[in-house]
Short mmCIF file of C-alpha atoms and ligand atoms in Angstrom, two decimals:
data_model
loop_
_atom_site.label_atom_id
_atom_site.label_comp_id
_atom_site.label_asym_id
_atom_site.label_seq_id
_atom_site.Cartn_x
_atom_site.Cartn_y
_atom_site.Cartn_z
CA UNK A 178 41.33 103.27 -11.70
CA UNK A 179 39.46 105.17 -8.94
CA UNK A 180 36.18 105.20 -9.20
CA UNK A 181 35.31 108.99 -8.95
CA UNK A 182 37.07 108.67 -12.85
CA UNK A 183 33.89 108.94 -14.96
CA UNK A 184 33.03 107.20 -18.36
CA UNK A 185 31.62 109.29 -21.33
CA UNK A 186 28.23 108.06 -20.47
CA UNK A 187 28.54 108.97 -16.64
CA UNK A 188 30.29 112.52 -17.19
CA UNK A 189 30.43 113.68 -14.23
CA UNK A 190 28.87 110.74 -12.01
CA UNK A 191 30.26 110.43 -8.56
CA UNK A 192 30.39 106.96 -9.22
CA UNK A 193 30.43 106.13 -4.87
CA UNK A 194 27.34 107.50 -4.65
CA UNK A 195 24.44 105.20 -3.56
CA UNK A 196 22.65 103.33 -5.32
CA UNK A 197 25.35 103.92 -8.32
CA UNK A 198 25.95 101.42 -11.30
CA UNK A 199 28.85 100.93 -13.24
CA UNK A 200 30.02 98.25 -15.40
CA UNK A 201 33.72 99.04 -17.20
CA UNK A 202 34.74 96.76 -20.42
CA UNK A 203 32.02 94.04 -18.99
CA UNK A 204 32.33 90.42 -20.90
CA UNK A 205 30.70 87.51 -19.93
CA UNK A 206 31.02 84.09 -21.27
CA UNK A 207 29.19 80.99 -20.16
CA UNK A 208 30.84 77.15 -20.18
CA UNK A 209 34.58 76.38 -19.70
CA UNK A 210 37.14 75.21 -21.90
CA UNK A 211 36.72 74.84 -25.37
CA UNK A 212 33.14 75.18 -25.14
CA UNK A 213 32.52 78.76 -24.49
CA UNK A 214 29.80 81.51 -25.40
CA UNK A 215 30.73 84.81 -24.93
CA UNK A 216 26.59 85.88 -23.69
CA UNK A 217 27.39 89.33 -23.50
CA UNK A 218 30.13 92.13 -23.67
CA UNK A 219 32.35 94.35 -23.86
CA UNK A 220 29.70 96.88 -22.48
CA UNK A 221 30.48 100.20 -20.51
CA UNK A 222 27.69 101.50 -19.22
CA UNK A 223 27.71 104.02 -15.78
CA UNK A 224 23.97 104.37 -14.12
CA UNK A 225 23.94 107.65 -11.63
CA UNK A 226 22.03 107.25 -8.64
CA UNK A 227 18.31 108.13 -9.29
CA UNK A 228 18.16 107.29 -12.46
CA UNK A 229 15.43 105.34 -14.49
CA UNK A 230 17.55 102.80 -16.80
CA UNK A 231 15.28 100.32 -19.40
CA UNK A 232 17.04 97.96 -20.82
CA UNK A 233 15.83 96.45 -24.09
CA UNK A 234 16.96 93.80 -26.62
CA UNK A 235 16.04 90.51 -28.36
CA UNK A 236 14.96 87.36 -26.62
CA UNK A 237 18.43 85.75 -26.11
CA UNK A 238 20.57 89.13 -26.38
CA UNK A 239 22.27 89.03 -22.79
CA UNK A 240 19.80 91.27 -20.67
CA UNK A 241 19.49 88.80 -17.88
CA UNK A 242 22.69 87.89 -17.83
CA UNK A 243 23.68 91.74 -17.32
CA UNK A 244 21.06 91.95 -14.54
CA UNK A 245 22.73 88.87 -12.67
CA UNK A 246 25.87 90.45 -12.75
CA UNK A 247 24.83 94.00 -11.61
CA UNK A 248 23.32 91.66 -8.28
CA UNK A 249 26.14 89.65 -7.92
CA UNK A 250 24.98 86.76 -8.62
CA UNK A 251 27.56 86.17 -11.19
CA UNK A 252 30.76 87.77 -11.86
CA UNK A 253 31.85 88.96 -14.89
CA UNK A 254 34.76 86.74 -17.22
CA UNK A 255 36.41 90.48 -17.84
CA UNK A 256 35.60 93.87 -16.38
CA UNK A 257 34.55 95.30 -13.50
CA UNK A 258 30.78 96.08 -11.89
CA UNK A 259 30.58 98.27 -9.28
CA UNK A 260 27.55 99.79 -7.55
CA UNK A 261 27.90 102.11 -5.20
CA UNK A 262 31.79 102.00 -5.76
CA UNK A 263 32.09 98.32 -4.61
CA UNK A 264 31.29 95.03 -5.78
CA UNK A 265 27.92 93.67 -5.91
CA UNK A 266 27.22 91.45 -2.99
CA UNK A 267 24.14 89.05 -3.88
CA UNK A 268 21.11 89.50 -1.79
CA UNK A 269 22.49 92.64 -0.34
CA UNK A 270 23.47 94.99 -2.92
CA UNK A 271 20.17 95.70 -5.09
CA UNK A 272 16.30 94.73 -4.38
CA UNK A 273 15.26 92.10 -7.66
CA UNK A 274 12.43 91.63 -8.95
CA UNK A 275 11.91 88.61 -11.46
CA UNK A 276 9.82 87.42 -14.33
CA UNK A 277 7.76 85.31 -11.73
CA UNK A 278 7.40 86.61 -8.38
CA UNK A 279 9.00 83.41 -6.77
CA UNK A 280 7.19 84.07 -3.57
CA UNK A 281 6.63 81.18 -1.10
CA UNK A 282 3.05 80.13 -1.84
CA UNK A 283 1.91 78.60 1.33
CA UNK A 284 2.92 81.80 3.47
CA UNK A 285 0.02 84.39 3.50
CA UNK A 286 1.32 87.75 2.17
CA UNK A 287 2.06 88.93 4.95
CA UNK A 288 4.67 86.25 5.70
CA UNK A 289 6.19 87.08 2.43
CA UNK A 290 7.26 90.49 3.58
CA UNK A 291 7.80 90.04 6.89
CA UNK A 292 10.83 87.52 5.90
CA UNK A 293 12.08 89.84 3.41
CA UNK A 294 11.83 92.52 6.43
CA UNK A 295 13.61 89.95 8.74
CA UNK A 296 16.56 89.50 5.99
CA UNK A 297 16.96 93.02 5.78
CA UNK A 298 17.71 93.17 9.73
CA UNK A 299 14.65 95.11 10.53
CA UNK A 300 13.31 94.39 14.47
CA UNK A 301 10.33 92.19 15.20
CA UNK A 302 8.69 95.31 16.82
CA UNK A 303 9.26 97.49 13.74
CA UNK A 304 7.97 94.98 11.40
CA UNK A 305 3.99 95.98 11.23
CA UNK A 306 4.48 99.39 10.76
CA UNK A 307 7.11 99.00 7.58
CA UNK A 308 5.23 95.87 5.95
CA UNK A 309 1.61 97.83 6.31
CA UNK A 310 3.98 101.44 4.33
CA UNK A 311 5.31 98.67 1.85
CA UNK A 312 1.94 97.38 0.93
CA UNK A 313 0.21 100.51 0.66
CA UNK A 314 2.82 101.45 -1.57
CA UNK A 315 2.04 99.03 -3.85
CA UNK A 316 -1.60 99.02 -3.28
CA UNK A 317 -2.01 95.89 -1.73
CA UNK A 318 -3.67 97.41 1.43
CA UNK A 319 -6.16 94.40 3.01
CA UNK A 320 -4.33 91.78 1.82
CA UNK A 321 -2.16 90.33 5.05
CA UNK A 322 -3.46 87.57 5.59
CA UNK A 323 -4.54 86.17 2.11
CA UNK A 324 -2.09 83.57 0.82
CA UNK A 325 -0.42 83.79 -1.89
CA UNK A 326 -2.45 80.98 -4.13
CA UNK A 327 -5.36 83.39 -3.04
CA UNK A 328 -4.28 86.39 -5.15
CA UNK A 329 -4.17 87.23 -8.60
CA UNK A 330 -0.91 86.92 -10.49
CA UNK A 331 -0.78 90.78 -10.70
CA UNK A 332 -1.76 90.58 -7.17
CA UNK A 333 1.44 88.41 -6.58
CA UNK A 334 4.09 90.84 -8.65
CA UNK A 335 3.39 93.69 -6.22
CA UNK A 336 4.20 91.59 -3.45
CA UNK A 337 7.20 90.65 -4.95
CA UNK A 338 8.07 94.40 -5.65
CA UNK A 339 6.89 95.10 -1.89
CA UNK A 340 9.48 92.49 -1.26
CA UNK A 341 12.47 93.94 -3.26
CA UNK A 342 11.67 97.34 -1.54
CA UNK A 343 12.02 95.99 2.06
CA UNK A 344 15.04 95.82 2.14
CA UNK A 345 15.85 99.93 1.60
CA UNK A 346 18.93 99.16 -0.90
CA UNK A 347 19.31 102.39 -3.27
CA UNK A 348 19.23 100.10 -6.17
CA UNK A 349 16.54 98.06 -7.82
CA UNK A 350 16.68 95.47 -10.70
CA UNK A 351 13.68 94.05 -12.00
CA UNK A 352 13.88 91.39 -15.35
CA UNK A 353 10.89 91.80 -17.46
CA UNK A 354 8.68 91.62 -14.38
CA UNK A 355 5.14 92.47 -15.70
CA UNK A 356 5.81 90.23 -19.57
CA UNK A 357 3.06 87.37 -17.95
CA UNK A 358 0.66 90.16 -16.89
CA UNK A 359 -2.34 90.97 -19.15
CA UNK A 360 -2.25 94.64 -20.76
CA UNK A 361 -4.57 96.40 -17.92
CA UNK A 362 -2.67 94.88 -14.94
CA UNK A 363 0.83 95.34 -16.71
CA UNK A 364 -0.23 99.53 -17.39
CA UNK A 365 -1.33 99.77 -13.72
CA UNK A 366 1.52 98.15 -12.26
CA UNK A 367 4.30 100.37 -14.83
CA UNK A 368 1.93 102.99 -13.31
CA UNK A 369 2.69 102.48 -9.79
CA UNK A 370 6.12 101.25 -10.04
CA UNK A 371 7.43 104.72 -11.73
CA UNK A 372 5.45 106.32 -9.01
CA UNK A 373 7.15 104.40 -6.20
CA UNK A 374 10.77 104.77 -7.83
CA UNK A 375 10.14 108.67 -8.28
CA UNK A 376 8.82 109.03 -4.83
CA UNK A 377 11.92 106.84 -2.60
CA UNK A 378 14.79 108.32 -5.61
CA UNK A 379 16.08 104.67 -5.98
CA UNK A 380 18.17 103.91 -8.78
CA UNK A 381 16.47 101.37 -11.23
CA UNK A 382 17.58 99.14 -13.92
CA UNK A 383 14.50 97.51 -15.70
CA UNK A 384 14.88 94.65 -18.35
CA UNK A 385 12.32 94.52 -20.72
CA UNK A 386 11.43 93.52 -24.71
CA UNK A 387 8.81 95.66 -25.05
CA UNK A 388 9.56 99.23 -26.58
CA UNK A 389 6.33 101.03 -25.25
CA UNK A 390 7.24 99.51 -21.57
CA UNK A 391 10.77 101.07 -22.04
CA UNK A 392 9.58 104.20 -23.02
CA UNK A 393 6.57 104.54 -20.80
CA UNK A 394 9.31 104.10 -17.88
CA UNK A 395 12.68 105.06 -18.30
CA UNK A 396 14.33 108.09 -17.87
CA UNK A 397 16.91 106.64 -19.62
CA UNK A 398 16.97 103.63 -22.77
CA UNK A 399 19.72 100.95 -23.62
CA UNK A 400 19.28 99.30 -26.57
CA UNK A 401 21.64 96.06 -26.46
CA UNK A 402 22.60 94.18 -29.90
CA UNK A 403 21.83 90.78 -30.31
CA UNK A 404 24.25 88.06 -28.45
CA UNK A 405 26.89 89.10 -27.27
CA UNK A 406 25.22 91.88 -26.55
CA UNK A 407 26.58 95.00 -26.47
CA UNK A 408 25.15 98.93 -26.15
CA UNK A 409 23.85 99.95 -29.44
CA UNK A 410 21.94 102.63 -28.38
CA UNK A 411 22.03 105.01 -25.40
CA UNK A 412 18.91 107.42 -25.72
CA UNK A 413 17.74 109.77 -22.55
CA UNK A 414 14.46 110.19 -21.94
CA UNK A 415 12.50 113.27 -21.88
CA UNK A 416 9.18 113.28 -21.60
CA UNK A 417 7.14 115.29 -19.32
CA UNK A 418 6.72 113.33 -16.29
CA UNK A 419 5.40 115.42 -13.10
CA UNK A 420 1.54 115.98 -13.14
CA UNK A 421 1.42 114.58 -16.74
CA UNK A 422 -1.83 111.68 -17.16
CA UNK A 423 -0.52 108.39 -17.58
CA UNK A 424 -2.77 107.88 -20.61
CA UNK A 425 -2.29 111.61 -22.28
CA UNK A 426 1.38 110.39 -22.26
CA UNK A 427 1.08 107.72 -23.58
CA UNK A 428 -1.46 109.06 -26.55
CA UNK A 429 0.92 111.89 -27.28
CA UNK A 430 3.20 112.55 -30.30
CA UNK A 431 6.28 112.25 -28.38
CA UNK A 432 5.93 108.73 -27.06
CA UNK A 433 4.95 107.30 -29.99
CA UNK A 434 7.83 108.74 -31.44
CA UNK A 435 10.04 107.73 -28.96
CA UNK A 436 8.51 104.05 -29.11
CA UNK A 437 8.82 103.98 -33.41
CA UNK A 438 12.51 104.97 -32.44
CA UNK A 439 13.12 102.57 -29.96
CA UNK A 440 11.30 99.58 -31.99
CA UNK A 441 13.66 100.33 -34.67
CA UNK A 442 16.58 100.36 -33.21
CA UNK A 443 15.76 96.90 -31.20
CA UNK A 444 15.18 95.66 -34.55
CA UNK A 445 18.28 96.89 -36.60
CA UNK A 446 20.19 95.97 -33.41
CA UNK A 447 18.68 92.33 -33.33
CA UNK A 448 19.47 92.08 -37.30
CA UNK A 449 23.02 93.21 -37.36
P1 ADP B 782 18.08 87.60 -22.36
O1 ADP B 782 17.74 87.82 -20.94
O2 ADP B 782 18.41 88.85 -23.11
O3 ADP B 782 17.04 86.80 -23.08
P2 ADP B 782 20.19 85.89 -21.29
O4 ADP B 782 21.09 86.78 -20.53
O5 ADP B 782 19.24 85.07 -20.53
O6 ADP B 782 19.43 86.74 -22.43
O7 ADP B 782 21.05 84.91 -22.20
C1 ADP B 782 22.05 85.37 -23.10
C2 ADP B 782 22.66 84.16 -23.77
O8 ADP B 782 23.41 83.42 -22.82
C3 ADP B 782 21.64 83.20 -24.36
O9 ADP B 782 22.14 82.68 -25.57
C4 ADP B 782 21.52 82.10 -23.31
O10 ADP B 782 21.19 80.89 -23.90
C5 ADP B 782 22.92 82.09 -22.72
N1 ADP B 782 22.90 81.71 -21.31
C6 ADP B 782 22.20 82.33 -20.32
N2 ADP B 782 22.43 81.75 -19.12
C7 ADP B 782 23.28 80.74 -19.36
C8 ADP B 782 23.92 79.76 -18.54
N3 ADP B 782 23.71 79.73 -17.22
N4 ADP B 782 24.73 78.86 -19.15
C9 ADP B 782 24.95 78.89 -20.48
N5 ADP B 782 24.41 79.80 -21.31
C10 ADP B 782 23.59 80.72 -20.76
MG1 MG B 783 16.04 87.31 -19.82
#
């Protein structure tokens, strides 16, 4: 099958194009032998470049697991994933962001990035300049030389977004990144991660449980059902975005009908 062929979902997706997702008939199952679980699948789901995809289910329902094989860190029991019209590669293909910033806590922040910015083949002498744009982007200007036991667990997330950036890879994957962070931090940091993904027009595939979260950030909603998870609901996303207040947004009519939506259809989907 050649991958400019396109998927009802991706009608019309040039399916090479950076930053690009797309998983075809996707099945994973865990163990060997006769003591398998089938963790999530089939799914076909295409992501165009750019876009804004939350992905939302039950505790349990296979979102990591989907994640992990969109990086390449595992690879699917049936089906194919392709981003960017080849196989994942891990480390190389997508920027990730996890539930715990797993960030080395004796280096100071700035030798947090600056490894990521080695990894990602940038020079020595180009270093400063990119690691100083990186934390300003995530509003962690000041902050070099603190380590990482020194800042706030908030604090520590945008480094490890910071990190996932360095690297310049059109595609980002973060798993339910902000669910330890109390509700101020976690509404700043949604915040400034939709501004940073609007701004560098990276693709985005964001795991999360929480129906608000998904709504307040995609441009785009999956709704998997419960183990083995599978797409039960594929809803775009249409608020106003550009010049709208965060919080007028999220008081309006719309979003909490969006959210009500959204909340049902995790439940129904976790209840089937
Ligand atoms: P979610 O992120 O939606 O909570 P996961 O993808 O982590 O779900 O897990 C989906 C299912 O697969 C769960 O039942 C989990 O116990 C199982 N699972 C996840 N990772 C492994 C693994 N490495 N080995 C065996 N089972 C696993
Ligand atoms: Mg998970």
């Amino acid at each position: 099958m050649s991958s400019s062929e396109t998927t009802a979902a991706g009608a019309g997706t040039d399916t090479s194009r950076a930053g690009t997702v797309r998983l075809d008939h996707v099945t994973h199952r865990y163990g060997r032998g006769g003591e398998t679980f089938t963790a999530v699948g089939p799914v076909d789901l295409t992501v165009p470049a750019g876009e804004f995809l939350a992905l939302v289910g039950a505790s349990g329902c296979g979102k990591s697991t989907l994640l992990r094989l969109i990086a390449g860190f595992e690879r699917p029991t049936h089906g194919s994933v392709l981003v960017s019209g080849a196989a994942p590669r891990p480390g190389e293909t997508a920027g990730v962001v996890f539930q715990t910033p797993r960030l080395f806590p004796w280096r100071t922040v700035r030798g947090n990035i600056d490894l990521a910015l080695r990894y990602a083949g940038v020079d020595r002498a180009r270093r400063p300049e990119r690691r100083a744009e990186l934390l300003a982007r995530v509003g962690l200007e000041g902050t070099e030389e603190r380590r990482v036991w020194e800042i706030s667990g908030g604090q520590q997330q945008r480094v490890a977004i910071a990190r996932a950036l360095a690297a310049e890879n059109p595609l980002l994957l973060l798993d339910e990144p902000f669910a330890a962070l109390d509700a101020l931090t976690r509404e700043r940091l949604q915040e400034d991660l939709r501004r940073v993904t609007e701004r560098t027009g990276r693709t985005a595939v964001f795991v999360t449980h929480s129906a608000d979260e998904a709504v307040f950030l995609g441009s785009r909603i999956v709704v998997l059902t419960r183990s083995p998870g599978t797409v039960a609901l594929d809803l775009p996303i249409t608020l106003p975005r550009g010049g709208v207040d965060s919080e007028e947004l999220r008081g309006s009519r719309e979003f909490a009908e969006l959210r009500a939506q959204v909340s049902h259809a995790v439940k129904a989907a976790a209840a089937a």
